[in-house]
Short mmCIF file of C-alpha atoms in Angstrom, two decimals:
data_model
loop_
_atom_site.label_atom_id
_atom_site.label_comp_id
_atom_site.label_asym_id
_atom_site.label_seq_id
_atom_site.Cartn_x
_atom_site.Cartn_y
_atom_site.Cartn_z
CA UNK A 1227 -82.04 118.04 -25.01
CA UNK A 1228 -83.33 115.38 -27.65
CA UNK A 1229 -86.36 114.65 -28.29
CA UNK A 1230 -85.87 110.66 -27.23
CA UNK A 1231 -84.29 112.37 -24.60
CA UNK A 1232 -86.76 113.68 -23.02
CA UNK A 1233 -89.49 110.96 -23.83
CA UNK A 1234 -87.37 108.67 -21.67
CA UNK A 1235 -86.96 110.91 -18.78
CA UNK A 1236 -90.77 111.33 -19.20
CA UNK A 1237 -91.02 107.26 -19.22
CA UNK A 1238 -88.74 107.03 -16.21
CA UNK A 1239 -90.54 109.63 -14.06
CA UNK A 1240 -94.23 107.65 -15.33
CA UNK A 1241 -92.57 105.04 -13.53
CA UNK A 1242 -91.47 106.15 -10.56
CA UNK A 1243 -94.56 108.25 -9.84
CA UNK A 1244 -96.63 104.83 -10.30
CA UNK A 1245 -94.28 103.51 -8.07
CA UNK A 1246 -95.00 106.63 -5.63
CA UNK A 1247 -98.58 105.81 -5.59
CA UNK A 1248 -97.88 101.60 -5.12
CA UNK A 1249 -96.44 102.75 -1.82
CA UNK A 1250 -99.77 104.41 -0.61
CA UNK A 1251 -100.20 101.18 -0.22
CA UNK A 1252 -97.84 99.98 3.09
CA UNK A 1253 -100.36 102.69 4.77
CA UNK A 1254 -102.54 99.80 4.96
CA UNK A 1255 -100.60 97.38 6.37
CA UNK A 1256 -101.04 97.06 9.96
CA UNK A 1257 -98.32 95.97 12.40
CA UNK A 1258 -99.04 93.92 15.96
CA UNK A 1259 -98.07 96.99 17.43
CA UNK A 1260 -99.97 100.18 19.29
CA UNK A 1261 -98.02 103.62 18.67
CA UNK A 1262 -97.95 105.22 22.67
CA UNK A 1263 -101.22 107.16 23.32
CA UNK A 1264 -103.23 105.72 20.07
CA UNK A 1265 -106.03 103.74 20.17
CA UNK A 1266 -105.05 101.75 17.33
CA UNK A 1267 -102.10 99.75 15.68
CA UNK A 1268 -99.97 100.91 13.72
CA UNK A 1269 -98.87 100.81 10.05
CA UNK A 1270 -95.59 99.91 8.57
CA UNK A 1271 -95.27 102.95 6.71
CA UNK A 1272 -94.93 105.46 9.86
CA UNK A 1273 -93.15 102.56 11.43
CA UNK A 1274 -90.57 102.79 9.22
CA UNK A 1275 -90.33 107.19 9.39
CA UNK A 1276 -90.06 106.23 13.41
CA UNK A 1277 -87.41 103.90 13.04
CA UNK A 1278 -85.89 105.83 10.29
CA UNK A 1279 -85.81 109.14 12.85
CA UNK A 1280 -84.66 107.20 15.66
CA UNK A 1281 -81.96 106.01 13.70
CA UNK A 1282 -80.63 109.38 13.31
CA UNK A 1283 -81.13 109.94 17.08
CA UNK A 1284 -78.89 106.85 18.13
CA UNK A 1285 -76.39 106.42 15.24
CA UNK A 1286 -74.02 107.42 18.10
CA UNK A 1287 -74.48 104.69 19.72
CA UNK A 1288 -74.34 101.88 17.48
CA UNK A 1289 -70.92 99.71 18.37
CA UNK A 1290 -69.60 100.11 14.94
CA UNK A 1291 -69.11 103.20 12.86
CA UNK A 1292 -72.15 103.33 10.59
CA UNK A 1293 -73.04 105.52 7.38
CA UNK A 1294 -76.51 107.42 8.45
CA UNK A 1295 -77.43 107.81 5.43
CA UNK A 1296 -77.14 104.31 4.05
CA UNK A 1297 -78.90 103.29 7.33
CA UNK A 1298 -81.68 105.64 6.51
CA UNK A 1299 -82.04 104.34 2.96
CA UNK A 1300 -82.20 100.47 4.49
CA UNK A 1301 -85.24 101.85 6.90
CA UNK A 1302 -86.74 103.73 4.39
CA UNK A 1303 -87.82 100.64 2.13
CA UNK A 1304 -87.06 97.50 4.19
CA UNK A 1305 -91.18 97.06 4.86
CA UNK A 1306 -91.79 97.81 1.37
CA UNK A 1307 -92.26 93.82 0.45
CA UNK A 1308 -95.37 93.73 2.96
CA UNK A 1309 -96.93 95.66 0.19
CA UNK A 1310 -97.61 92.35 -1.39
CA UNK A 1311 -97.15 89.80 1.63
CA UNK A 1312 -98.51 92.03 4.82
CA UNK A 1313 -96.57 92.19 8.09
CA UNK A 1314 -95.45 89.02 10.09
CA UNK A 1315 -94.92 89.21 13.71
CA UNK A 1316 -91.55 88.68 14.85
CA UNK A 1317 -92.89 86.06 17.47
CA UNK A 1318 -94.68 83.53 15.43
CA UNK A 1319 -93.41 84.37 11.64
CA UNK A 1320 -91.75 81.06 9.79
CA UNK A 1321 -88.23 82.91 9.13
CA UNK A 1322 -87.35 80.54 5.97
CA UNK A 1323 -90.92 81.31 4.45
CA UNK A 1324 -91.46 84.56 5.24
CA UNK A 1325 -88.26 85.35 3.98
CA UNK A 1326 -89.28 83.66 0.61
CA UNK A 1327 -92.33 85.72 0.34
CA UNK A 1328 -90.72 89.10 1.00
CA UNK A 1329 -88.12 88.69 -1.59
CA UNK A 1330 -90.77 87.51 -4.53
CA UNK A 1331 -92.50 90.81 -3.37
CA UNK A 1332 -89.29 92.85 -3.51
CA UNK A 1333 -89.03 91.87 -7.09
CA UNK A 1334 -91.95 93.11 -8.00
CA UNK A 1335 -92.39 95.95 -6.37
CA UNK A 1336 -88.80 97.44 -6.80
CA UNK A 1337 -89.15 96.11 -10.29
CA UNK A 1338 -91.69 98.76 -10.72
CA UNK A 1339 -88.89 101.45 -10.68
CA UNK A 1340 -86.58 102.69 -13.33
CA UNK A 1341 -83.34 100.04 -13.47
CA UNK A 1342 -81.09 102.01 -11.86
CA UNK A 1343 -82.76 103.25 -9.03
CA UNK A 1344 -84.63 100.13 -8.58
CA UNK A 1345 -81.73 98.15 -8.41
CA UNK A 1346 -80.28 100.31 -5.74
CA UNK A 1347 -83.34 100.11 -2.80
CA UNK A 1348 -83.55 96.28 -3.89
CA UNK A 1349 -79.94 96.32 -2.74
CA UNK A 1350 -80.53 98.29 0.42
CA UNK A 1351 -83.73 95.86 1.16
CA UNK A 1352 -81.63 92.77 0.12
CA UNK A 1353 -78.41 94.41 3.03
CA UNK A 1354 -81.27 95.00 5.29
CA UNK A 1355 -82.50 91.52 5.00
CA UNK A 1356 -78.68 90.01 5.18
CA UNK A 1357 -77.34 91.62 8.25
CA UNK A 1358 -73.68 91.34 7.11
CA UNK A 1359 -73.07 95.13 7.16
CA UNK A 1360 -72.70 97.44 9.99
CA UNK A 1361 -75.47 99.69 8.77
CA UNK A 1362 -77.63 96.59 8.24
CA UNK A 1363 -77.19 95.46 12.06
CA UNK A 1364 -77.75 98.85 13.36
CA UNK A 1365 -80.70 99.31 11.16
CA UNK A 1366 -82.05 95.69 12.46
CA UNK A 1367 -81.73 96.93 15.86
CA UNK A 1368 -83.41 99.70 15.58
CA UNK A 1369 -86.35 97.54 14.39
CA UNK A 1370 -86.05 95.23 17.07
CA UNK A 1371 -85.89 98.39 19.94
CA UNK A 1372 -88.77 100.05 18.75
CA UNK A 1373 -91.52 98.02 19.58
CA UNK A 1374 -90.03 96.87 23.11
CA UNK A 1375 -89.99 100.62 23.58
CA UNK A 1376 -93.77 101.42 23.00
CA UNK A 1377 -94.37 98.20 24.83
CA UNK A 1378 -92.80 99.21 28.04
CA UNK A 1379 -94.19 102.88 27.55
CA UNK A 1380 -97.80 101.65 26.37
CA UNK A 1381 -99.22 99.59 28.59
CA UNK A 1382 -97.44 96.51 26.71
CA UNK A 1383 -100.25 95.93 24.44
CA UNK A 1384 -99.27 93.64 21.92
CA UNK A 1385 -97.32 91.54 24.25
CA UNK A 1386 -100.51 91.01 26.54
CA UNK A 1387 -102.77 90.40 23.12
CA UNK A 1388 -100.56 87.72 22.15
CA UNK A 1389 -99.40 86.72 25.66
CA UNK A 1390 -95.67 87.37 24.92
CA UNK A 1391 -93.05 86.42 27.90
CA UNK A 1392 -90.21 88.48 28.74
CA UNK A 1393 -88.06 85.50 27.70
CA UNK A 1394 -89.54 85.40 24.43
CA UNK A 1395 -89.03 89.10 23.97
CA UNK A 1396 -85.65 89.21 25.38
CA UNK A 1397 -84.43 85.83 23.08
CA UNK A 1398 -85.94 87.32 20.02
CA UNK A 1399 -84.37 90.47 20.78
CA UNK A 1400 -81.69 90.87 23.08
CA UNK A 1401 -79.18 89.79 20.91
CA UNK A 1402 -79.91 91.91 18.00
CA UNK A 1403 -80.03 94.60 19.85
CA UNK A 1404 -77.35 93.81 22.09
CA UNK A 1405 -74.09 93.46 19.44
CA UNK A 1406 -75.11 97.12 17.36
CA UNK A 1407 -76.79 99.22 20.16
CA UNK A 1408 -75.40 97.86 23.45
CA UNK A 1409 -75.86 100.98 25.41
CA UNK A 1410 -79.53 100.76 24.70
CA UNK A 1411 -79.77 97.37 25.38
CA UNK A 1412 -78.68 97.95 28.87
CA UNK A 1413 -80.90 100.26 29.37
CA UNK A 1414 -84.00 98.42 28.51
CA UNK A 1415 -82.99 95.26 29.61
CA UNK A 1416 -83.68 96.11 33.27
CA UNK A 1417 -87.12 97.57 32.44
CA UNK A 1418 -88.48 94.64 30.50
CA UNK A 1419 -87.42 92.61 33.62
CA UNK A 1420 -89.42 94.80 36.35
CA UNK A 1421 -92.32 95.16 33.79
CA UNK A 1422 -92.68 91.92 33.96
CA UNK A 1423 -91.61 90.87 37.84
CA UNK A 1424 -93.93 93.43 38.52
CA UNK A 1425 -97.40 91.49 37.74
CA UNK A 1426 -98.69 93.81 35.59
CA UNK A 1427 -98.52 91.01 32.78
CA UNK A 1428 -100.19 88.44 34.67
CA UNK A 1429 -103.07 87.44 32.33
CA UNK A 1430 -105.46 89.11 35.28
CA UNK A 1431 -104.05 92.04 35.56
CA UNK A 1432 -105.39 95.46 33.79
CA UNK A 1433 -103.25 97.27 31.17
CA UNK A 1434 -101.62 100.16 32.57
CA UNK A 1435 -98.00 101.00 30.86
CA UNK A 1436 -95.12 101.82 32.89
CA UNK A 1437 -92.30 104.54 32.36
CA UNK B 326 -65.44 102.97 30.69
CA UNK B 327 -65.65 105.00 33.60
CA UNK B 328 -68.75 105.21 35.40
CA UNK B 329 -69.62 109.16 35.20
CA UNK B 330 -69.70 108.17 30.89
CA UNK B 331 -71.88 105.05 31.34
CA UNK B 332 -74.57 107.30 33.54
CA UNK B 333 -73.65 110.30 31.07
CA UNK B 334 -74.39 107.49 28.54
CA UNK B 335 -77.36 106.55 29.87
CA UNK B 336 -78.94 109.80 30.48
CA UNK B 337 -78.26 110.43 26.62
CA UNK B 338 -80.31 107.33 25.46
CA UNK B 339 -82.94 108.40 27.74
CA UNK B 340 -83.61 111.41 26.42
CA UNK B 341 -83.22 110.01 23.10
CA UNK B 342 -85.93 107.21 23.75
CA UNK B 343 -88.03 109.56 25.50
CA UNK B 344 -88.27 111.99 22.35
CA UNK B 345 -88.67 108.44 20.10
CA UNK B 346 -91.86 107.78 22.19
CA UNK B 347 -92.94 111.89 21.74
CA UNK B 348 -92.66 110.83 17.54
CA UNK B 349 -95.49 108.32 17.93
CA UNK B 350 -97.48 111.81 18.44
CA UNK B 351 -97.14 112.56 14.76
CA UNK B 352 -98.87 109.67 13.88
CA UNK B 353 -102.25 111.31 14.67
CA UNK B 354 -101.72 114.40 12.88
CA UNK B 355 -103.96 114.32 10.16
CA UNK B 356 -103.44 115.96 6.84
CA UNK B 357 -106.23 117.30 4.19
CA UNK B 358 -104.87 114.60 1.98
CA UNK B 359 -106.10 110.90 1.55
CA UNK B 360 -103.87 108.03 0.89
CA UNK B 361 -104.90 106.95 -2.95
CA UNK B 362 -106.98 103.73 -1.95
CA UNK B 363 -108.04 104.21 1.14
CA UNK B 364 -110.77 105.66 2.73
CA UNK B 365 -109.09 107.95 5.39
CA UNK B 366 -107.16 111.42 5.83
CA UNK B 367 -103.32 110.19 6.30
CA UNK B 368 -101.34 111.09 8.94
CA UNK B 369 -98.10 112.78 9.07
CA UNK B 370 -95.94 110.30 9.81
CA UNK B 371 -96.73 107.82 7.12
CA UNK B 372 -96.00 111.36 4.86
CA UNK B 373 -93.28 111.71 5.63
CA UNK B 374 -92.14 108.60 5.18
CA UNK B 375 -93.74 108.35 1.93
CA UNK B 376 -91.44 111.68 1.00
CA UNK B 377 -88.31 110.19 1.77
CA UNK B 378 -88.39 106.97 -0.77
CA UNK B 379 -89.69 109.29 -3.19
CA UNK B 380 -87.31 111.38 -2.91
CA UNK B 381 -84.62 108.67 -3.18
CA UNK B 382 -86.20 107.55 -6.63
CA UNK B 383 -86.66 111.32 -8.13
CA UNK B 384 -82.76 112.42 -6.90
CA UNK B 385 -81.66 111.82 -10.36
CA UNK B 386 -84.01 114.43 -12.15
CA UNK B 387 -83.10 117.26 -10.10
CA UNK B 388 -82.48 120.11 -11.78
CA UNK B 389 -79.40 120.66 -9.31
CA UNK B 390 -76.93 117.89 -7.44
CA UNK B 391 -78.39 117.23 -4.45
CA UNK B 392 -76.98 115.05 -1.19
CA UNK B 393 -79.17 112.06 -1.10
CA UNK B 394 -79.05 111.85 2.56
CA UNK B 395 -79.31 115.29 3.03
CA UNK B 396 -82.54 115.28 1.67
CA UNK B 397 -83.61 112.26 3.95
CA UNK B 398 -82.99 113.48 6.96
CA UNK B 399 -84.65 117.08 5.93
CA UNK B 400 -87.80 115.37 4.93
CA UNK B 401 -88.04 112.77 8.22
CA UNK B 402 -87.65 115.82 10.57
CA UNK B 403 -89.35 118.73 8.51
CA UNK B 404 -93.28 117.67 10.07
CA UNK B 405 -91.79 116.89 13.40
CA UNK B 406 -93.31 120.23 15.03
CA UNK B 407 -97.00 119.47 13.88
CA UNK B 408 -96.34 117.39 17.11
CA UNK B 409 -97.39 120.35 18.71
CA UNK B 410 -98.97 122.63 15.99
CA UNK B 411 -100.90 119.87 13.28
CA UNK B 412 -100.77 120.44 9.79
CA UNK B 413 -101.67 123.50 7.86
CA UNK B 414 -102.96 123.49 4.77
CA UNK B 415 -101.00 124.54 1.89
CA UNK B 416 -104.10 126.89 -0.10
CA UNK B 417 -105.52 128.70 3.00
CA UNK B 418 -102.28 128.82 5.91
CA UNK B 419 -100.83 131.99 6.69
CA UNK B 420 -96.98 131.53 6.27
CA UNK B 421 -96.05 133.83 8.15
CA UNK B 422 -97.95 133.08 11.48
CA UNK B 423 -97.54 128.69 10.85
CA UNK B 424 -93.84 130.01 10.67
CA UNK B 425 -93.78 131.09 13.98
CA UNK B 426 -96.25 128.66 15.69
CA UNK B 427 -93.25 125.79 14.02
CA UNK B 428 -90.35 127.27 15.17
CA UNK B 429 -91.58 127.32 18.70
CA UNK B 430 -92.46 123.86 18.16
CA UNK B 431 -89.33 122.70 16.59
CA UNK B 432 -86.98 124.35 19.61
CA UNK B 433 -89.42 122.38 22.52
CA UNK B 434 -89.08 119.10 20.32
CA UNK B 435 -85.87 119.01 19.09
CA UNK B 436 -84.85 120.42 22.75
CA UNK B 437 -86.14 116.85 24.35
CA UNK B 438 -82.91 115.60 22.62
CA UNK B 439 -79.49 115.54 23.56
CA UNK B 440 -77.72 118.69 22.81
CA UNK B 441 -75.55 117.84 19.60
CA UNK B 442 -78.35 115.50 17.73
CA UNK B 443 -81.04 117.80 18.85
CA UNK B 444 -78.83 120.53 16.89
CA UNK B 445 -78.62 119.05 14.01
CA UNK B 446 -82.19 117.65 13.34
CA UNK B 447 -83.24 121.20 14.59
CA UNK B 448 -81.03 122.13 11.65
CA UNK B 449 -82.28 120.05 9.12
CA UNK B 450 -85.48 121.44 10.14
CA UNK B 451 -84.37 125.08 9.52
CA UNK B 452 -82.81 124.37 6.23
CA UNK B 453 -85.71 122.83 4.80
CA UNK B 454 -88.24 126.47 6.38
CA UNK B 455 -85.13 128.00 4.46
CA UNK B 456 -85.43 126.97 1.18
CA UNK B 457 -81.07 128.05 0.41
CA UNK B 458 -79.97 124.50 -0.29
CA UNK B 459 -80.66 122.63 -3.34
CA UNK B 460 -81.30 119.99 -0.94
CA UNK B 461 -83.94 122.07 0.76
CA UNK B 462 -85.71 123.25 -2.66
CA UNK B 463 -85.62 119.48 -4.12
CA UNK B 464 -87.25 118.22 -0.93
CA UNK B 465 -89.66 120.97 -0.86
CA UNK B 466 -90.65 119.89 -4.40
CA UNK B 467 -90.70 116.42 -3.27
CA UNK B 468 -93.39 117.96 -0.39
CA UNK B 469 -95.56 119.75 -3.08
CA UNK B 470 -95.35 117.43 -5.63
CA UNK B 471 -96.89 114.18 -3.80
CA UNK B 472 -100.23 115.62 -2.54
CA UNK B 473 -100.91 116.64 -6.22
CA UNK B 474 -99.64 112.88 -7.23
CA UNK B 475 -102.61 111.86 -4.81
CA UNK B 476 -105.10 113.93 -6.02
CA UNK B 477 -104.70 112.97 -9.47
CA UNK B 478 -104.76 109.04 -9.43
CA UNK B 479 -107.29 109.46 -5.87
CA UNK B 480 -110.21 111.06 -7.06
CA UNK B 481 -108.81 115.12 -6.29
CA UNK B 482 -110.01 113.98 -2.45
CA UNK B 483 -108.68 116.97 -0.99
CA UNK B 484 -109.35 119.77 -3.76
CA UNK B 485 -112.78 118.47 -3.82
CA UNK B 486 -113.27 118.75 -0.66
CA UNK B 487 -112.10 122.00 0.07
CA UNK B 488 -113.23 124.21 -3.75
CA UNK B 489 -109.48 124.10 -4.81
CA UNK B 490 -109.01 125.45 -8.31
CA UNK B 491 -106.57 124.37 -11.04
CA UNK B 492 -105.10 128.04 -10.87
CA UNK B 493 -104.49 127.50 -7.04
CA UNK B 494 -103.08 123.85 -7.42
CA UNK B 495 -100.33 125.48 -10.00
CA UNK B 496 -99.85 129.15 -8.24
CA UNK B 497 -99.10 127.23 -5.15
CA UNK B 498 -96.92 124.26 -6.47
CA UNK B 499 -95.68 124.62 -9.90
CA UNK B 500 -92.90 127.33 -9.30
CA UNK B 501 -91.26 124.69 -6.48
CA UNK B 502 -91.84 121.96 -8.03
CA UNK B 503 -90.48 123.49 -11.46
CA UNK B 504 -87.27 125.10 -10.52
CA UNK B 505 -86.21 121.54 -8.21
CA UNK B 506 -88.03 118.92 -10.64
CA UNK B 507 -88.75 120.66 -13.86
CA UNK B 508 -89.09 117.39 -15.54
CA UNK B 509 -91.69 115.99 -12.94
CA UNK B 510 -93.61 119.55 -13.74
CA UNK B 511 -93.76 118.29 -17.67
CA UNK B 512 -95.69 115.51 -16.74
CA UNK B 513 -97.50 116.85 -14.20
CA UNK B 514 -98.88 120.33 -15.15
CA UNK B 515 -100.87 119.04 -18.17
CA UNK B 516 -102.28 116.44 -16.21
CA UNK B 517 -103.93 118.85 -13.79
CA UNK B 518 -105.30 120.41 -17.00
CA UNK B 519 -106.47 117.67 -17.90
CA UNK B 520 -108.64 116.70 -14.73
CA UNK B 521 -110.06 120.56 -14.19
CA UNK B 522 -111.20 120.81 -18.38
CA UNK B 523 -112.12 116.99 -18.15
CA UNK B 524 -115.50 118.70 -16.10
CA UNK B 525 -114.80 115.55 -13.25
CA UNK B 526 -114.11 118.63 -10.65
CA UNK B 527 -117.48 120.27 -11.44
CA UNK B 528 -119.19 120.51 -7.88
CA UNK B 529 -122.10 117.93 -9.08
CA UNK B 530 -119.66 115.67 -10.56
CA UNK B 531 -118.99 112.46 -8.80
CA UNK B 532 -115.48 112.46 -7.19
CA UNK B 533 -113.94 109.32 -9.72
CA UNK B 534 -110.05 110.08 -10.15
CA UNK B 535 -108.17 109.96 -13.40
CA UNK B 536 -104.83 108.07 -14.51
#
């Protein structure tokens, strides 16, 4: 091996192990969202290991054939833009400007990388972000599920901080999550609908989760 | 579709959300190791995470071919049992008994799933303990190689904290992280020299971190 040789696999590595530490960062970033059993919210950066896990779990499941692993790789660094522009909640973001945001970060932050490799998890961000692959709707559904899930199983807590209606959840999610993971849709469907008929999201009523 | 394989269906996606909501566990299992920035242990969730994109943008320097999402799905499972165990430190576990403590772990966790994805994340998980696959060593690099990434450009947090020595930090890490990522080794070995001579992990120096 070359001298130059080396010295730019050196210079490549630099980079990606600055990039390593940049991503420290998306432990900060807090999501509307309690994991089940914490007493805190939750951070897009062990969001996105749950959602890339669960993806694994369901893959089965999802209406069209997906690659896993391509799936895995959209999970993996779809949150990476909130880096730069934080988390916005899927009830009251501004889709057109948050989406504007996110991909100024995604230059930068991706841009941090090596060409090659940088190139590549921009692309699986950008798919993510596009929703015109099979992977890419699965993956959004996922996303979508999750939170519904420690909702119903954790005492619904950020649908009760931001008084959240089980129309609002079900029109900003139903869809999504009904085309790539019907199954689960009709699964949850019913349970959002008792969780709610059942008055324990009346604005009076304590927290209490149901199963 | 019959009935019997929309209720066989159903069961399956139970289980599978049920062990979802059993990952939000993970997220409270702290390890030695602070994020660089912020002033908290991290948890093992946001790890593992962390591991994954890493991975992704190191697969290139391995010193053998690995599977891409091989590797992924190794490194989102491989903490899974500290659900039930929590972390143990690299510089003062006993292998041998966290080896058994895991593997009970990973059959009760892995078990919550149904059968044929439970089998192969349990797998995954078994491949990585292992160490036969180039996948498995390269992600075990991956593993060793970030908490030293942390303690380089974070102050040495955790080696601070806990008397580690430079002769430990290599003893324990470099042979992995050498025969998987001999090129990340290059850049990192001198720079753990560097800190430990520099006299900045003196007991009466002030913890500061180094670039």
């Amino acid at each position: 091996v070359s001298e130059e040789a080396v010295d730019a696999t050196g210079v490549a590595i630099a980079r990606a192990l600055d990039f390593a530490v940049e991503l420290d960062k998306l432990k900060a970033v807090l999501r509307r969202t309690r994991p089940v059993g914490l007493d805190r919210q939750e951070n897009s950066a062990e969001h996105s290991w749950q959602l890339a896990v669960v993806a694994m779990t369901l893959a089965a499941h999802a209406a069209e054939t997906v690659d896993v692993g391509r799936v895995l790789e959209m999970l993996l660094v779809h949150d990476i833009p909130e880096i730069d522009c934080g988390d916005h909640f899927v009830y009251s973001r501004d889709p057109a400007a948050t989406a504007r945001v996110e991909a100024a970060a995604a230059k930068r932050l991706f841009g941090l990388l090596p060409e090659e490799i940088g190139a590549r998890l921009h692309a699986r961000w950008h798919e993510f972000e596009e929703q015109r692959t099979p992977e890419a709707r699965f993956a959004h559904a996922i996303d979508r599920m999750l939170p519904i899930l420690q909702n119903l199983r954790g005492g619904a807590y950020s649908w009760r901080e931001h008084g959240i209606t089980a129309d609002q959840v079900k029109a900003i999610n139903g869809a999504a999550i009904e085309r790539a993971l019907p199954a689960v849709w009709r699964v949850l469907e019913p349970k959002i609908d008792a969780l709610f008929a059942s008055g324990a999201m009346d604005p009076d009523a304590s927290a209490g989760g149901t199963r």
